[in-house]
XYZ file of C-alpha atoms in Angstrom:
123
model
C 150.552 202.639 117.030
C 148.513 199.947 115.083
C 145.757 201.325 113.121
C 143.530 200.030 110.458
C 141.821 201.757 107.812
C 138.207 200.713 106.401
C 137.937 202.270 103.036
C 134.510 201.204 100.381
C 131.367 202.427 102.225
C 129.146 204.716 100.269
C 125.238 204.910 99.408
C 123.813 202.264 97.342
C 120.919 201.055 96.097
C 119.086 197.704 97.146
C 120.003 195.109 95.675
C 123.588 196.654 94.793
C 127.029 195.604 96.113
C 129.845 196.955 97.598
C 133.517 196.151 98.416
C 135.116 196.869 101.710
C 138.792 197.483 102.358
C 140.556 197.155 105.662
C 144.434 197.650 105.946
C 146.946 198.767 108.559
C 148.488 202.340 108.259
C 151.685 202.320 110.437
C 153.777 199.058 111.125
C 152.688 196.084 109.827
C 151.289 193.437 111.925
C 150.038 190.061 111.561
C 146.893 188.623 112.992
C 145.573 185.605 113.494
C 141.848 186.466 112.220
C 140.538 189.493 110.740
C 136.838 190.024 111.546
C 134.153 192.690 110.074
C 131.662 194.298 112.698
C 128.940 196.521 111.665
C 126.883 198.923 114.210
C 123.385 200.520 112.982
C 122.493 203.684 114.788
C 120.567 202.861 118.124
C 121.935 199.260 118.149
C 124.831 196.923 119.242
C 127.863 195.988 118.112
C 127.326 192.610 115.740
C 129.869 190.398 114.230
C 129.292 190.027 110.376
C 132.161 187.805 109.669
C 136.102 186.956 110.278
C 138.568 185.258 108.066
C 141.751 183.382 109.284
C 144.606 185.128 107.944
C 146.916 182.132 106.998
C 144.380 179.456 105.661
C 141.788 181.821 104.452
C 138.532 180.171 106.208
C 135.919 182.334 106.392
C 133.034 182.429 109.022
C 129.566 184.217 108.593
C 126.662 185.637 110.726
C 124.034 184.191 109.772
C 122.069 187.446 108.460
C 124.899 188.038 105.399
C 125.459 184.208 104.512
C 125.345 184.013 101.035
C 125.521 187.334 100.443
C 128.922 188.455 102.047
C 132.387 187.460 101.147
C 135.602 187.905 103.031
C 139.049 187.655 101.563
C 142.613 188.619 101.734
C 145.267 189.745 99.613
C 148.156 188.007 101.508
C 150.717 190.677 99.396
C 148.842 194.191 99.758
C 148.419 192.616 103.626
C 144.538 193.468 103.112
C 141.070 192.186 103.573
C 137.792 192.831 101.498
C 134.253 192.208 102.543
C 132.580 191.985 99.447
C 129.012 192.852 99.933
C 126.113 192.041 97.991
C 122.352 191.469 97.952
C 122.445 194.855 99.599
C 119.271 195.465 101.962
C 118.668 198.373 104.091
C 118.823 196.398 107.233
C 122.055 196.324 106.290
C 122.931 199.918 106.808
C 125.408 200.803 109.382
C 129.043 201.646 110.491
C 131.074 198.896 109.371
C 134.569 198.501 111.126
C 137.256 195.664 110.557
C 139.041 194.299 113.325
C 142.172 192.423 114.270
C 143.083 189.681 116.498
C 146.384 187.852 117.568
C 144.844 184.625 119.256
C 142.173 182.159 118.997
C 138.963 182.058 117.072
C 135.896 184.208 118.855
C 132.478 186.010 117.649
C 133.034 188.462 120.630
C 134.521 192.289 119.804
C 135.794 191.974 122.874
C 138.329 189.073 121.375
C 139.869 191.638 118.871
C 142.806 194.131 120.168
C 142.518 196.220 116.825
C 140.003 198.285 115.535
C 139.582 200.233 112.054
C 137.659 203.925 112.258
C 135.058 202.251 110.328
C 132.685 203.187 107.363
C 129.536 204.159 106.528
C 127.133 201.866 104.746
C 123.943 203.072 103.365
C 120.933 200.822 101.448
C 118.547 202.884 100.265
C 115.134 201.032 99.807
């Protein structure tokens, strides 16, 4: 079975960064995009960002523009979400994701999931 582990969350302070991990435990895969979704408690599913695999183009919600960064390491097959500009409204689960298919915003477009990990900004 596929699985992907995030690994990075912690408590920090505002203003502070932090650097996500996400990488496959089992076989390995590839995917066409790899997208970060973050859940606060009491709210929905959003999309934070995704980067194509192979050509490394990144797209952002508009909330962590400038302040988020996603990247690969094409050898340890892993991606990063480096965060920072931390605010608390940034708190929340934060899960990577995996897709094999076309570009899409939508959870719903990604057939792999991470256990996720918790982000805390302390104000």
């Amino acid at each position: 079975q596929v699985q992907l582990i995030e690994s990075g969350g912690g408590l920090v302070q505002t203003g502070g960064s932090l650097r996500l991990s996400c990488a496959p435990s089992g076989r390995t895969f590839s995917a066409t995009f790899m997208g970060w979704f973050r859940q606060a408690p009491g709210k929905e599913r959003e999309f934070v960002g995704s980067i194509n695999w192979n050509w490394s183009t990144t797209d952002y919600a508009d909330s962590v523009k400038g302040r988020f960064t996603i990247s690969r390491d094409n050898a340890k097959n892993t991606v990063y979400l480096q965060m920072s500009s931390l605010k608390p409204e940034d708190t929340a689960i934060y899960s990577c994701a995996a897709r094999i298919g076309t570009y899409g915003r939508s959870p719903n477009l990604y057939q792999y999931w991470g256990q996720g990990t918790q982000v805390t900004v302390s104000s």
